[in-house]
């Protein structure tokens, strides 16, 4: 796509300004928006409500591009995982998880990550760069392409929910994430309502309030430990923003209510954070916050310094949290046959490419 500008990821105002610069009226931007985000068109020639000459002019200057799938895997349980490649060759993962009553798309916000959480595979990769708004929106569009879900259906969607829980820390790339979320929520386009969008953070406290005010999406906190001592180790960001500050930010999160609870994610690590005493401490910690607790069985990866808690420990933990009045669903592991741990597919792919390169070098002598 040399020399042409991708329109995906421009805000409505930016799209209008772009078209104004080539002499088109503002309502053209609205028509184009509809073609791009509601109909999923990638070819200007197909945009039949626009005059032919105008379509040709657009095609000369712009494209409507999404990331391409460098790899695509489908699990026996229906989970699909894509390694998406962006225009500069960088890659990030995107996962679709179909369930009885919904279909959730897990999107990435960065290539790599800076946080080095000890149980997270992406944590072993260095941060390469932030994704821009178009690359974040592009993940949703690429998934819609693969699911055959254009134009944006009103009901019976396979893609109903979006979670910013893929690679990266969304609140360390706030501007791009915010812009992308506005586009994803737009009712004349992809039209995923804010009630069905969840942003997950390891706890970038200074950005949490702004996220609630400006985006009003659901908030998920990767908690994983109930003492600063342990959380400092598992989620090193805790040293910067310790538990008390994080929970204060949750208590004042704009729009949190019993109808819109904050989700606390808690990865179950055998013998590390899974005791009944820790379950009771968790309940005390979140007292007064409209909350639910997602218990996530640890997804193992080669060389990981942890194991998943056994089923009985998870159940006992869940019972204690539940008895205190908090929903505490245990997340069923999904897609274990397709490199489930976040970041694993990307690492595998880098390894493959490296071995391919070595083989070629060997062949070349
Ligand atoms: N940086 C953000 C979003 C990415 S992580 C955050 O920390 O929330 C998304 C979720 O996946 C987090 O709750 C994280 O703790 C969890 N996670 C990462 N690696 C995991 C693994 N190997 N097994 C289970 N959950 C994992």
Coordinates of C-alpha atoms and ligand atoms in Angstrom, one line a residue:
X1 CA 0.0 0.0 0.0
X2 CA 2.8 2.4 -0.9
X3 CA 2.1 6.0 -0.7
X4 CA -1.6 5.7 0.1
X5 CA -3.0 6.5 3.5
X6 CA -5.1 4.0 5.5
X7 CA -8.4 5.4 6.5
X8 CA -9.0 2.9 9.2
X9 CA -8.4 4.5 12.6
X10 CA -9.2 8.1 11.7
X11 CA -11.8 9.6 14.0
X12 CA -15.0 11.0 12.3
X13 CA -13.6 14.5 12.6
X14 CA -10.3 13.4 11.0
X15 CA -12.1 11.7 8.2
X16 CA -14.1 14.8 7.5
X17 CA -11.0 17.0 7.5
X18 CA -9.3 14.5 5.2
X19 CA -12.1 14.7 2.7
X20 CA -12.5 18.5 3.1
X21 CA -8.9 18.8 1.9
X22 CA -9.9 17.2 -1.4
X23 CA -13.0 19.3 -1.7
X24 CA -15.6 16.7 -0.5
X25 CA -18.6 17.8 1.6
X26 CA -18.9 16.5 5.3
X27 CA -21.8 14.1 4.4
X28 CA -19.4 12.2 2.2
X29 CA -17.4 11.3 5.4
X30 CA -20.5 9.9 6.8
X31 CA -21.2 7.8 3.8
X32 CA -17.6 6.6 3.8
X33 CA -17.8 5.8 7.5
X34 CA -20.8 3.6 6.8
X35 CA -19.0 1.7 4.0
X36 CA -15.9 1.2 6.1
X37 CA -17.3 0.3 9.5
X38 CA -20.8 -0.9 8.9
X39 CA -20.4 -2.7 5.6
X40 CA -16.8 -3.7 5.9
X41 CA -15.9 -2.6 2.4
X42 CA -12.2 -2.6 1.5
X43 CA -12.6 -1.6 -2.1
X44 CA -13.6 1.9 -3.0
X45 CA -15.1 0.6 -6.3
X46 CA -17.8 -1.3 -4.2
X47 CA -18.9 1.9 -2.5
X48 CA -21.8 2.5 -4.9
X49 CA -23.4 5.4 -3.1
X50 CA -20.4 7.5 -4.1
X51 CA -19.9 9.0 -7.5
X52 CA -17.6 7.0 -9.7
X53 CA -15.1 9.8 -10.2
X54 CA -15.0 10.3 -6.4
X55 CA -14.4 6.6 -5.8
X56 CA -11.5 6.7 -8.2
X57 CA -10.0 9.7 -6.5
X58 CA -10.3 8.0 -3.1
X59 CA -8.6 4.9 -4.5
X60 CA -5.7 7.0 -5.8
X61 CA -5.0 8.5 -2.3
X62 CA -6.3 6.0 0.3
X63 CA -6.8 2.4 1.3
X64 CA -9.0 0.6 3.8
X65 CA -6.6 -1.9 5.2
X66 CA -6.5 -4.3 8.1
X67 CA -3.7 -6.4 9.5
X68 CA -3.2 -9.7 7.7
X69 CA -3.2 -13.1 9.4
X70 CA 0.4 -14.4 9.5
X71 CA -1.1 -17.5 11.3
X72 CA -4.6 -18.6 12.1
X73 CA -5.4 -21.4 14.5
X74 CA -8.7 -22.9 15.5
X75 CA -9.1 -24.9 18.7
X76 CA -11.3 -28.0 19.1
X77 CA -13.4 -25.8 21.4
X78 CA -14.0 -23.2 18.7
X79 CA -11.6 -20.6 20.0
X80 CA -9.7 -18.9 17.2
X81 CA -6.4 -17.3 17.5
X82 CA -4.7 -15.1 14.9
X83 CA -1.2 -13.8 14.8
X84 CA -1.9 -10.5 13.0
X85 CA 0.8 -8.7 11.0
X86 CA 0.8 -5.0 10.7
X87 CA 2.1 -2.9 7.8
X88 CA 5.6 -2.6 9.2
X89 CA 5.8 -6.4 9.8
X90 CA 5.3 -6.3 13.5
X91 CA 2.9 -8.9 14.9
X92 CA 0.4 -9.2 17.8
X93 CA -2.2 -11.8 18.8
X94 CA -6.0 -11.6 18.6
X95 CA -8.4 -14.2 19.9
X96 CA -12.1 -15.0 19.4
X97 CA -13.8 -17.0 22.1
X98 CA -17.3 -18.2 21.2
X99 CA -19.6 -19.0 24.1
X100 CA -23.2 -20.0 24.4
X101 CA -24.6 -16.4 24.8
X102 CA -21.8 -14.3 23.4
X103 CA -18.6 -14.1 21.4
X104 CA -15.7 -12.3 22.9
X105 CA -12.8 -10.8 20.9
X106 CA -9.6 -10.3 22.9
X107 CA -7.5 -7.6 21.3
X108 CA -3.9 -6.4 21.8
X109 CA -2.9 -2.8 22.5
X110 CA 0.9 -3.1 22.2
X111 CA 3.5 -5.3 20.4
X112 CA 5.2 -6.8 23.5
X113 CA 4.8 -5.3 26.9
X114 CA 6.9 -3.4 29.5
X115 CA 5.3 -4.9 32.6
X116 CA 7.2 -8.2 33.0
X117 CA 4.4 -9.9 35.0
X118 CA 6.0 -13.2 36.1
X119 CA 3.2 -15.6 35.0
X120 CA 2.6 -13.9 31.7
X121 CA 4.3 -15.1 28.5
X122 CA 4.1 -11.7 26.8
X123 CA 5.9 -10.5 29.9
X124 CA 9.0 -12.3 28.6
X125 CA 8.9 -10.2 25.4
X126 CA 10.2 -6.7 25.3
X127 CA 8.0 -3.8 24.3
X128 CA 8.5 -3.1 20.6
X129 CA 5.9 -0.4 20.1
X130 CA 2.4 0.8 20.8
X131 CA -0.3 -0.1 18.3
X132 CA -2.0 2.9 16.7
X133 CA -5.8 3.3 16.7
X134 CA -6.1 1.9 13.2
X135 CA -4.2 -1.2 14.2
X136 CA -6.4 -1.8 17.3
X137 CA -9.7 -1.2 15.3
X138 CA -8.1 -3.3 12.5
X139 CA -8.1 -6.3 14.8
X140 CA -11.8 -6.1 15.2
X141 CA -12.3 -5.7 11.5
X142 CA -9.9 -8.6 10.6
X143 CA -12.0 -10.8 13.0
X144 CA -15.2 -9.7 11.4
X145 CA -13.7 -10.6 8.0
X146 CA -12.8 -14.1 9.3
X147 CA -16.2 -14.6 10.9
X148 CA -18.0 -13.4 7.8
X149 CA -19.8 -10.8 9.9
X150 CA -20.5 -7.9 7.6
X151 CA -22.5 -5.7 7.5
X152 CA -22.5 -5.2 11.3
X153 CA -25.4 -7.4 12.3
X154 CA -28.0 -6.1 14.8
X155 CA -28.5 -9.4 16.6
X156 CA -27.1 -12.9 16.6
X157 CA -23.6 -11.7 16.3
X158 CA -20.6 -14.0 16.7
X159 CA -18.6 -11.1 17.9
X160 CA -20.6 -9.4 20.7
X161 CA -17.9 -8.3 23.2
X162 CA -14.5 -6.8 23.0
X163 CA -11.9 -7.1 25.7
X164 CA -8.7 -5.2 25.8
X165 CA -6.9 -8.1 27.4
X166 CA -4.4 -9.1 24.7
X167 CA -0.8 -8.3 24.5
X168 CA 0.3 -5.0 26.1
X169 CA -1.0 -2.6 28.8
X170 CA -3.8 -0.5 27.4
X171 CA -3.4 2.3 29.9
X172 CA 0.2 2.8 28.8
X173 CA -1.2 3.4 25.3
X174 CA -4.2 5.4 26.3
X175 CA -4.6 7.9 23.5
X176 CA -4.6 5.2 20.8
X177 CA -6.8 2.9 22.8
X178 CA -9.3 5.6 23.5
X179 CA -9.5 6.6 19.9
X180 CA -9.9 3.0 18.8
X181 CA -12.6 2.4 21.5
X182 CA -14.6 5.4 20.2
X183 CA -14.6 4.0 16.7
X184 CA -15.5 0.5 17.9
X185 CA -18.4 1.9 19.9
X186 CA -19.8 4.1 17.1
X187 CA -23.4 3.1 16.5
X188 CA -23.2 3.8 12.8
X189 CA -20.2 1.5 12.4
X190 CA -18.9 -1.5 14.3
X191 CA -21.4 -0.7 17.0
X192 CA -20.2 -2.6 20.0
X193 CA -21.7 -0.8 22.9
X194 CA -19.6 0.4 25.8
X195 CA -21.4 -2.1 28.1
X196 CA -19.8 -4.9 26.0
X197 CA -16.3 -3.5 26.0
X198 CA -13.9 -4.2 28.9
X199 CA -10.5 -2.7 29.4
X200 CA -8.1 -4.7 31.5
X201 CA -5.2 -3.1 33.4
X202 CA -2.5 -4.3 35.6
X203 CA -3.1 -1.1 37.6
X204 CA -1.9 2.1 36.0
X205 CA -3.6 4.1 38.7
X206 CA -3.3 7.7 37.3
X207 CA -5.1 6.7 34.1
X208 CA -8.0 4.7 35.7
X209 CA -10.3 7.7 36.4
X210 CA -9.8 9.2 33.0
X211 CA -10.7 5.9 31.4
X212 CA -13.9 5.8 33.3
X213 CA -14.8 9.4 32.6
X214 CA -13.9 9.5 28.9
X215 CA -14.7 6.0 27.7
X216 CA -17.1 4.6 30.4
X217 CA -16.2 1.0 29.5
X218 CA -16.1 -1.8 31.9
X219 CA -13.0 -2.1 34.0
X220 CA -11.0 -5.2 34.8
X221 CA -8.1 -5.2 37.2
X222 CA -5.4 -7.9 37.1
X223 CA -5.1 -8.3 40.8
X224 CA -3.5 -11.7 41.3
X225 CA -2.3 -11.1 44.9
X226 CA -3.6 -9.7 48.1
X227 CA -0.4 -8.4 49.7
X228 CA 2.0 -5.8 48.3
X229 CA 4.8 -8.2 49.1
X230 CA 3.6 -10.9 46.7
X231 CA 2.1 -8.5 44.1
X232 CA 5.4 -6.7 43.9
X233 CA 6.8 -9.9 42.6
X234 CA 4.0 -11.2 40.3
X235 CA 3.0 -7.8 38.9
X236 CA 6.0 -5.5 39.3
X237 CA 4.0 -2.4 38.4
X238 CA 2.7 -2.8 42.0
X239 CA 5.9 -1.2 43.2
X240 CA 4.8 2.0 41.5
X241 CA 1.1 1.8 42.3
X242 CA 0.6 -0.4 45.4
X243 CA -2.7 -2.1 46.3
X244 CA -4.1 0.6 48.5
X245 CA -3.9 3.2 45.7
X246 CA -5.2 0.7 43.2
X247 CA -8.2 -0.2 45.3
X248 CA -8.9 3.5 45.9
X249 CA -9.0 4.1 42.2
X250 CA -11.5 1.3 41.9
X251 CA -13.7 2.7 44.7
X252 CA -14.0 5.9 42.8
X253 CA -14.2 4.5 39.3
X254 CA -16.8 6.6 37.5
X255 CA -20.0 4.6 36.7
X256 CA -19.2 1.6 38.9
X257 CA -22.4 0.2 40.4
X258 CA -24.1 -3.1 41.1
X259 CA -25.2 -3.1 37.5
X260 CA -21.7 -2.4 36.3
X261 CA -19.3 -4.2 38.5
X262 CA -15.5 -4.0 38.4
X263 CA -13.9 -7.3 37.5
X264 CA -11.0 -8.5 39.5
X265 CA -8.9 -11.0 37.6
X266 CA -7.0 -13.5 39.7
X267 CA -4.8 -16.1 38.1
X268 CA -4.6 -19.3 40.2
X269 CA -1.0 -20.2 40.9
X270 CA -0.4 -23.4 42.8
X271 CA 0.9 -22.8 46.3
X272 CA 1.6 -19.1 45.5
X273 CA -1.7 -17.2 45.8
X274 CA -4.4 -19.8 46.1
X275 CA -4.9 -20.5 49.9
X276 CA -8.2 -20.0 51.8
X277 CA -6.5 -17.3 53.9
X278 CA -5.8 -15.4 50.7
X279 CA -9.4 -15.8 49.5
X280 CA -10.6 -14.3 52.8
X281 CA -8.0 -11.4 52.5
X282 CA -9.3 -10.8 49.0
X283 CA -12.8 -10.4 50.3
X284 CA -11.6 -7.8 52.8
X285 CA -9.6 -6.0 50.3
X286 CA -12.4 -5.4 47.8
X287 CA -15.1 -4.7 50.5
X288 CA -17.4 -1.9 49.4
X289 CA -16.5 -2.1 45.7
X290 CA -19.2 -3.4 43.4
X291 CA -17.1 -6.3 42.1
X292 CA -16.9 -9.7 40.7
X293 CA -13.9 -12.0 40.8
X294 CA -12.8 -13.9 37.7
X295 CA -10.7 -16.9 38.8
X296 CA -8.4 -17.8 35.9
X297 CA -6.6 -21.2 35.9
X298 CA -3.0 -20.4 35.0
X299 CA -2.3 -21.2 31.4
X300 CA 1.1 -22.9 31.5
X301 CA 3.9 -22.2 28.9
X302 CA 7.3 -23.8 28.5
X303 CA 9.7 -22.6 31.1
X304 CA 7.0 -20.8 33.2
X305 CA 8.0 -20.7 36.9
X306 CA 4.5 -21.6 38.0
X307 CA 1.9 -24.4 37.9
X308 CA -1.9 -24.1 37.9
X309 CA -3.7 -24.6 41.2
X310 CA -5.5 -27.9 41.5
X311 CA -9.2 -28.0 41.0
X312 CA -10.0 -28.4 44.6
X313 CA -8.0 -25.4 45.6
X314 CA -9.7 -23.3 43.0
X315 CA -13.1 -24.5 44.1
X316 CA -12.4 -23.8 47.8
X317 CA -11.1 -20.3 46.9
X318 CA -14.2 -19.6 44.8
X319 CA -16.5 -20.8 47.5
X320 CA -15.1 -18.3 50.0
X321 CA -15.3 -15.4 47.7
X322 CA -18.8 -16.4 46.6
X323 CA -20.0 -16.8 50.2
X324 CA -19.0 -13.2 50.8
X325 CA -21.5 -12.1 48.1
X326 CA -19.2 -11.8 45.1
X327 CA -19.8 -13.7 41.9
X328 CA -16.6 -15.7 41.4
X329 CA -16.8 -17.6 38.1
X330 CA -13.9 -19.9 37.3
X331 CA -12.9 -19.3 33.8
X332 CA -12.8 -22.5 31.8
X333 CA -9.5 -22.8 30.0
X334 CA -10.0 -22.2 26.3
X335 CA -7.9 -23.0 23.3
X336 CA -5.2 -24.9 25.2
X337 CA -4.5 -26.8 22.0
X338 CA -3.6 -23.6 20.2
X339 CA -0.9 -22.0 22.4
X340 CA -3.4 -20.4 24.8
X341 CA -1.1 -18.4 26.9
X342 CA -1.1 -14.8 25.8
X343 CA 2.0 -14.1 23.7
X344 CA 2.8 -17.8 23.1
X345 CA 1.8 -17.9 19.4
X346 CA 3.9 -14.8 18.7
X347 CA 7.0 -16.3 20.4
X348 CA 6.5 -19.6 18.6
X349 CA 6.3 -17.8 15.3
X350 CA 9.5 -15.8 16.0
X351 CA 11.3 -19.0 16.9
X352 CA 10.0 -20.6 13.6
X353 CA 11.2 -17.7 11.6
X354 CA 14.6 -17.8 13.3
X355 CA 15.0 -21.5 12.6
X356 CA 13.9 -21.0 9.0
X357 CA 16.6 -18.2 8.7
X358 CA 19.3 -20.5 10.2
X359 CA 18.3 -23.3 7.8
X360 CA 18.5 -21.0 4.8
X361 CA 21.8 -19.7 6.0
X362 CA 23.1 -23.3 6.4
X363 CA 21.9 -24.1 2.9
X364 CA 23.6 -21.1 1.5
X365 CA 26.8 -22.3 3.2
Ligands
LIG1 N1 -1.8 -5.6 30.7 C1 -3.3 -5.8 30.9 C2 -3.9 -6.6 29.8 C3 -3.2 -7.8 29.3 S1 -3.1 -9.2 30.4 C4 -3.5 -6.4 32.3 O1 -2.5 -6.7 32.9 O2 -4.6 -6.6 32.6 C5 -4.8 -9.9 30.4 C6 -5.1 -10.9 31.5 O3 -4.5 -12.1 31.2 C7 -4.5 -10.5 32.8 O4 -5.4 -10.7 33.8 C8 -3.3 -11.4 32.9 O5 -3.0 -11.5 34.3 C9 -3.8 -12.7 32.3 N2 -2.8 -13.6 32.0 C10 -1.6 -13.4 31.4 N3 -0.9 -14.5 31.3 C11 -1.6 -15.5 31.8 C12 -1.4 -16.9 31.9 N4 -0.3 -17.5 31.5 N5 -2.4 -17.7 32.5 C13 -3.6 -17.0 32.8 N6 -3.8 -15.7 32.7 C14 -2.9 -15.0 32.2

